[in-house]
Amino acid sequence: MRLLVVLCSLAVSGCYSLSHVQQFTTEATETLAQGAQLEPTFYQTCQQRQRMLLLQEGKLTRSFQEGCALQQQADTTLIQIREALTHYLLALHQLVASGRSATSLAPLGAALQSHPWLAEQGDLVSAYQELAQLSLTGFTERNRRKKARELIARANAPVQTLLEAYQFVLTDLLVESIDRQQKMSFTYSRELLDSAQSFLERKQVIEEYMDQVLVYEAQQQQLQQFVGALQTVSEGHQAVYQQRNSLQQQTAIEVLAHYTSQLQRMQVLSKF
């Protein structure tokens, strides 16, 4: 009977010794999924800018949506980066959970190379390709921890590069685009205010501008919160990388639990 208890304990230990890694990858994947809900996109900011320019010029045209092809490519690139990171996290989750991975990164290939937006981003393209080319096949229970360590070791550098690029794009490019949009909105509202014929017209212009400012501020705040969550994913994966040879030790479990709880808290805050 004692032997049976020992064997059962070992079996449970083998199955759940990496549960903290599974939980982190789950929360990181859910965090990345929130990126699909972010607004505005580059394309949306471009459309709004085109619309405002035409309003200022007093023109009527059916082609105000033109001239935003590069912004569409930027949006597509962000989607591809997010998908590459998500596929990797799912693959790691499946590997530590069952020793097998049905997720293949290979089909992602060299998709980023086709975008002029990344023409000078050689490091980013290389990181994307490296992550996409990781070979994931079925592993046995006996060596899944070893394979998980190998996967984490190979993936950390490209994962960090892609996460850094994702954060840069959102903070330095998209948030800046919203800033420019807000300045254009102010200029346009001033023109409307100068041409207003009555107090009610002036009041309406001011109210619409103030409402739009609140929208811009909410968008920027949401983007900054998401960037903070991406930074936590980055730090969490770096911790996994540093602790990869001792993932079953209490220190590694506590460190990863810290980042997991942070992501959970950020997800709750993002809903308010």
Protein backbone atom coordinates (compact mmCIF):
# COMPACT_ATOMS: atom_id res chain seq x y z
CA MET A 1 0.00 0.00 0.00
CA ARG A 2 2.84 2.41 0.91
CA LEU A 3 4.50 1.67 -2.42
CA LEU A 4 1.27 2.50 -4.23
CA VAL A 5 0.99 5.80 -2.38
CA VAL A 6 4.58 6.68 -3.25
CA LEU A 7 4.05 5.87 -6.91
CA CYS A 8 0.87 7.94 -7.01
CA SER A 9 2.68 10.84 -5.35
CA LEU A 10 5.46 10.66 -7.90
CA ALA A 11 2.94 10.56 -10.72
CA VAL A 12 1.14 13.63 -9.41
CA SER A 13 4.46 15.40 -8.90
CA GLY A 14 5.49 14.60 -12.48
CA CYS A 15 2.22 15.89 -13.90
CA TYR A 16 2.02 19.10 -11.92
CA SER A 17 5.62 20.07 -11.19
CA LEU A 18 5.50 22.57 -14.07
CA SER A 19 1.95 23.79 -13.43
CA HIS A 20 3.29 27.26 -12.57
CA VAL A 21 4.77 27.49 -16.08
CA GLN A 22 1.42 26.41 -17.53
CA GLN A 23 -0.40 29.08 -15.55
CA PHE A 24 2.03 31.79 -16.62
CA THR A 25 1.72 30.87 -20.31
CA THR A 26 -2.07 30.86 -19.95
CA GLU A 27 -2.14 34.36 -18.48
CA ALA A 28 0.44 35.62 -20.99
CA THR A 29 -1.63 34.24 -23.87
CA GLU A 30 -4.79 35.89 -22.55
CA THR A 31 -2.89 39.15 -22.16
CA LEU A 32 -1.73 39.06 -25.78
CA ALA A 33 -5.30 38.34 -26.90
CA GLN A 34 -6.35 41.72 -25.49
CA GLY A 35 -4.20 43.36 -28.14
CA ALA A 36 -6.81 42.44 -30.75
CA GLN A 37 -9.32 44.69 -28.98
CA LEU A 38 -7.15 47.79 -28.85
CA GLU A 39 -8.35 50.92 -30.62
CA PRO A 40 -7.53 52.87 -32.60
CA THR A 41 -5.49 50.92 -35.12
CA PHE A 42 -2.95 52.62 -37.37
CA TYR A 43 -5.45 52.39 -40.22
CA GLN A 44 -8.18 54.03 -38.15
CA THR A 45 -5.94 56.92 -37.14
CA CYS A 46 -4.93 57.40 -40.76
CA GLN A 47 -8.56 57.44 -41.92
CA GLN A 48 -9.48 59.99 -39.27
CA ARG A 49 -6.52 62.17 -40.23
CA GLN A 50 -7.50 62.03 -43.90
CA ARG A 51 -11.08 62.91 -43.01
CA MET A 52 -10.04 65.89 -40.90
CA LEU A 53 -7.70 67.22 -43.61
CA LEU A 54 -10.51 67.12 -46.14
CA LEU A 55 -12.87 68.86 -43.73
CA GLN A 56 -10.33 71.61 -43.18
CA GLU A 57 -9.91 72.01 -46.93
CA GLY A 58 -13.66 71.95 -47.49
CA LYS A 59 -13.47 69.13 -50.04
CA LEU A 60 -15.92 66.36 -50.85
CA THR A 61 -14.43 63.16 -52.21
CA ARG A 62 -15.15 59.46 -52.19
CA SER A 63 -11.51 58.55 -51.83
CA PHE A 64 -10.80 59.91 -48.35
CA GLN A 65 -9.87 56.37 -47.24
CA GLU A 66 -6.99 56.20 -49.70
CA GLY A 67 -3.39 56.82 -48.73
CA CYS A 68 -3.43 54.46 -45.72
CA ALA A 69 -1.83 51.36 -47.25
CA LEU A 70 1.30 51.60 -45.10
CA GLN A 71 -0.82 51.89 -41.96
CA GLN A 72 -2.74 48.79 -42.98
CA GLN A 73 0.55 46.93 -43.33
CA ALA A 74 1.59 48.14 -39.88
CA ASP A 75 -1.63 46.72 -38.41
CA THR A 76 -1.05 43.43 -40.22
CA THR A 77 2.50 43.27 -38.91
CA LEU A 78 1.33 43.73 -35.32
CA ILE A 79 -1.17 40.91 -35.81
CA GLN A 80 1.60 38.64 -37.11
CA ILE A 81 3.88 39.47 -34.19
CA ARG A 82 1.05 38.79 -31.75
CA GLU A 83 0.21 35.49 -33.47
CA ALA A 84 3.85 34.35 -33.44
CA LEU A 85 4.15 35.05 -29.72
CA THR A 86 0.79 33.41 -29.01
CA HIS A 87 1.69 30.28 -30.98
CA TYR A 88 4.94 29.99 -29.06
CA LEU A 89 3.26 30.38 -25.67
CA LEU A 90 0.64 27.79 -26.60
CA ALA A 91 3.37 25.42 -27.75
CA LEU A 92 5.29 25.85 -24.50
CA HIS A 93 2.10 25.35 -22.49
CA GLN A 94 1.27 22.12 -24.30
CA LEU A 95 4.83 20.88 -23.99
CA VAL A 96 5.10 21.32 -20.21
CA ALA A 97 1.53 20.08 -19.73
CA SER A 98 1.60 16.87 -21.74
CA GLY A 99 4.99 16.47 -23.35
CA ARG A 100 3.47 17.00 -26.75
CA SER A 101 2.87 20.02 -28.91
CA ALA A 102 0.31 20.13 -31.67
CA THR A 103 1.12 23.76 -32.37
CA SER A 104 3.48 24.36 -35.27
CA LEU A 105 5.21 27.69 -35.77
CA ALA A 106 6.66 26.76 -39.15
CA PRO A 107 3.71 28.00 -41.30
CA LEU A 108 4.32 31.55 -40.05
CA GLY A 109 7.49 31.52 -42.13
CA ALA A 110 8.96 34.81 -43.31
CA ALA A 111 5.70 36.74 -43.55
CA LEU A 112 7.17 39.95 -42.16
CA GLN A 113 9.63 40.32 -45.02
CA SER A 114 6.89 41.43 -47.40
CA HIS A 115 6.13 44.62 -45.50
CA PRO A 116 7.95 47.87 -46.37
CA TRP A 117 7.17 49.02 -42.84
CA LEU A 118 9.85 46.60 -41.67
CA ALA A 119 12.33 47.21 -44.48
CA GLU A 120 15.02 48.35 -42.04
CA GLN A 121 13.99 46.14 -39.13
CA GLY A 122 16.35 43.27 -39.87
CA ASP A 123 16.64 42.17 -36.25
CA LEU A 124 12.87 41.97 -35.90
CA VAL A 125 12.47 39.92 -39.07
CA SER A 126 15.25 37.58 -37.98
CA ALA A 127 13.66 37.13 -34.56
CA TYR A 128 10.30 36.40 -36.14
CA GLN A 129 11.82 33.85 -38.49
CA GLU A 130 13.80 32.21 -35.71
CA LEU A 131 10.71 31.81 -33.56
CA ALA A 132 8.68 30.57 -36.50
CA GLN A 133 11.25 27.95 -37.45
CA LEU A 134 11.42 26.24 -34.07
CA SER A 135 10.72 22.58 -34.64
CA LEU A 136 8.04 21.24 -32.32
CA THR A 137 7.31 17.55 -32.26
CA GLY A 138 5.88 15.10 -29.76
CA PHE A 139 7.96 14.44 -26.68
CA THR A 140 7.66 11.73 -24.08
CA GLU A 141 6.90 12.39 -20.43
CA ARG A 142 10.43 11.36 -19.52
CA ASN A 143 12.19 14.08 -21.46
CA ARG A 144 9.57 16.81 -21.68
CA ARG A 145 11.33 18.93 -19.05
CA LYS A 146 14.57 18.76 -20.98
CA LYS A 147 12.80 19.68 -24.21
CA ALA A 148 10.96 22.50 -22.45
CA ARG A 149 14.29 23.90 -21.24
CA GLU A 150 15.69 23.70 -24.75
CA LEU A 151 12.64 25.41 -26.24
CA ILE A 152 12.75 28.20 -23.65
CA ALA A 153 16.47 28.70 -24.19
CA ARG A 154 16.14 28.97 -27.98
CA ALA A 155 13.00 31.09 -27.92
CA ASN A 156 13.88 33.70 -25.28
CA ALA A 157 15.98 36.00 -27.48
CA PRO A 158 13.45 36.25 -30.35
CA VAL A 159 10.57 36.48 -27.88
CA GLN A 160 12.22 39.43 -26.13
CA THR A 161 12.96 41.11 -29.47
CA LEU A 162 9.35 40.77 -30.65
CA LEU A 163 7.91 41.94 -27.34
CA GLU A 164 10.23 44.95 -27.36
CA ALA A 165 9.19 45.78 -30.93
CA TYR A 166 5.51 45.41 -30.01
CA GLN A 167 5.93 47.84 -27.11
CA PHE A 168 7.89 50.30 -29.23
CA VAL A 169 5.28 50.34 -31.97
CA LEU A 170 2.45 51.00 -29.53
CA THR A 171 4.18 53.66 -27.43
CA ASP A 172 6.41 55.52 -29.87
CA LEU A 173 4.27 55.20 -32.98
CA LEU A 174 0.61 54.60 -32.21
CA VAL A 175 0.39 56.79 -29.10
CA GLU A 176 2.24 59.50 -31.03
CA SER A 177 -0.28 59.15 -33.87
CA ILE A 178 -3.08 59.80 -31.37
CA ASP A 179 -1.21 62.88 -30.13
CA ARG A 180 -1.04 64.25 -33.66
CA GLN A 181 -4.70 63.44 -34.12
CA GLN A 182 -5.58 65.38 -30.99
CA LYS A 183 -3.61 68.41 -32.18
CA MET A 184 -5.40 68.32 -35.52
CA SER A 185 -8.72 68.06 -33.72
CA PHE A 186 -7.87 71.13 -31.67
CA THR A 187 -6.91 73.15 -34.77
CA TYR A 188 -10.07 72.10 -36.59
CA SER A 189 -12.24 72.89 -33.56
CA ARG A 190 -10.66 76.35 -33.31
CA GLU A 191 -11.58 77.01 -36.94
CA LEU A 192 -15.15 75.91 -36.30
CA LEU A 193 -15.27 78.07 -33.19
CA ASP A 194 -14.09 81.13 -35.12
CA SER A 195 -16.79 80.64 -37.73
CA ALA A 196 -19.60 79.86 -35.28
CA GLN A 197 -22.56 82.26 -35.60
CA SER A 198 -24.16 81.80 -32.21
CA PHE A 199 -23.50 80.89 -28.63
CA LEU A 200 -25.19 77.50 -29.12
CA GLU A 201 -22.93 76.69 -32.08
CA ARG A 202 -19.86 77.63 -30.08
CA LYS A 203 -21.08 75.56 -27.15
CA GLN A 204 -21.61 72.52 -29.41
CA VAL A 205 -18.11 72.82 -30.92
CA ILE A 206 -16.54 73.01 -27.45
CA GLU A 207 -18.55 70.05 -26.15
CA GLU A 208 -17.68 67.89 -29.15
CA TYR A 209 -14.01 68.74 -28.83
CA MET A 210 -13.93 67.98 -25.10
CA ASP A 211 -15.72 64.67 -25.68
CA GLN A 212 -13.18 63.76 -28.34
CA VAL A 213 -10.29 64.63 -26.02
CA LEU A 214 -11.68 62.20 -23.46
CA VAL A 215 -11.76 59.51 -26.16
CA TYR A 216 -8.14 60.21 -27.11
CA GLU A 217 -7.04 60.08 -23.48
CA ALA A 218 -8.90 56.81 -22.87
CA GLN A 219 -7.28 55.28 -25.96
CA GLN A 220 -3.81 56.31 -24.86
CA GLN A 221 -4.39 55.03 -21.35
CA GLN A 222 -5.57 51.67 -22.68
CA LEU A 223 -2.52 51.40 -24.92
CA GLN A 224 -0.17 52.26 -22.06
CA GLN A 225 -1.81 49.65 -19.82
CA PHE A 226 -1.36 47.03 -22.51
CA VAL A 227 2.27 48.02 -22.99
CA GLY A 228 2.77 47.57 -19.25
CA ALA A 229 1.25 44.09 -19.51
CA LEU A 230 3.59 43.25 -22.41
CA GLN A 231 6.52 44.34 -20.26
CA THR A 232 5.35 41.97 -17.53
CA VAL A 233 5.13 39.13 -20.06
CA SER A 234 8.67 39.99 -21.14
CA GLU A 235 10.01 40.01 -17.58
CA GLY A 236 8.12 36.81 -16.77
CA HIS A 237 9.57 34.97 -19.73
CA GLN A 238 13.02 36.25 -18.89
CA ALA A 239 12.54 34.79 -15.42
CA VAL A 240 11.49 31.46 -16.96
CA TYR A 241 14.63 31.58 -19.10
CA GLN A 242 16.90 32.34 -16.16
CA GLN A 243 15.29 29.63 -14.02
CA ARG A 244 14.92 27.07 -16.82
CA ASN A 245 17.37 24.62 -15.26
CA SER A 246 15.60 24.72 -11.89
CA LEU A 247 11.94 25.17 -12.78
CA GLN A 248 10.88 22.74 -10.06
CA GLN A 249 12.65 24.68 -7.32
CA GLN A 250 10.62 26.82 -4.93
CA THR A 251 12.42 30.00 -6.00
CA ALA A 252 11.39 29.54 -9.62
CA ILE A 253 7.83 28.74 -8.59
CA GLU A 254 7.56 31.89 -6.46
CA VAL A 255 9.14 34.15 -9.07
CA LEU A 256 6.82 32.93 -11.80
CA ALA A 257 3.80 33.12 -9.49
CA HIS A 258 4.61 36.81 -8.99
CA TYR A 259 4.47 37.57 -12.72
CA THR A 260 1.37 35.42 -13.16
CA SER A 261 -0.48 37.31 -10.45
CA GLN A 262 0.61 40.62 -11.98
CA LEU A 263 -0.87 39.64 -15.34
CA GLN A 264 -4.09 38.54 -13.68
CA ARG A 265 -4.36 41.87 -11.89
CA MET A 266 -3.68 43.83 -15.07
CA GLN A 267 -6.38 41.91 -16.91
CA VAL A 268 -8.88 42.81 -14.21
CA LEU A 269 -7.89 46.48 -14.27
CA SER A 270 -8.17 46.63 -18.07
CA LYS A 271 -11.87 45.77 -17.83
CA PHE A 272 -12.71 48.89 -15.82
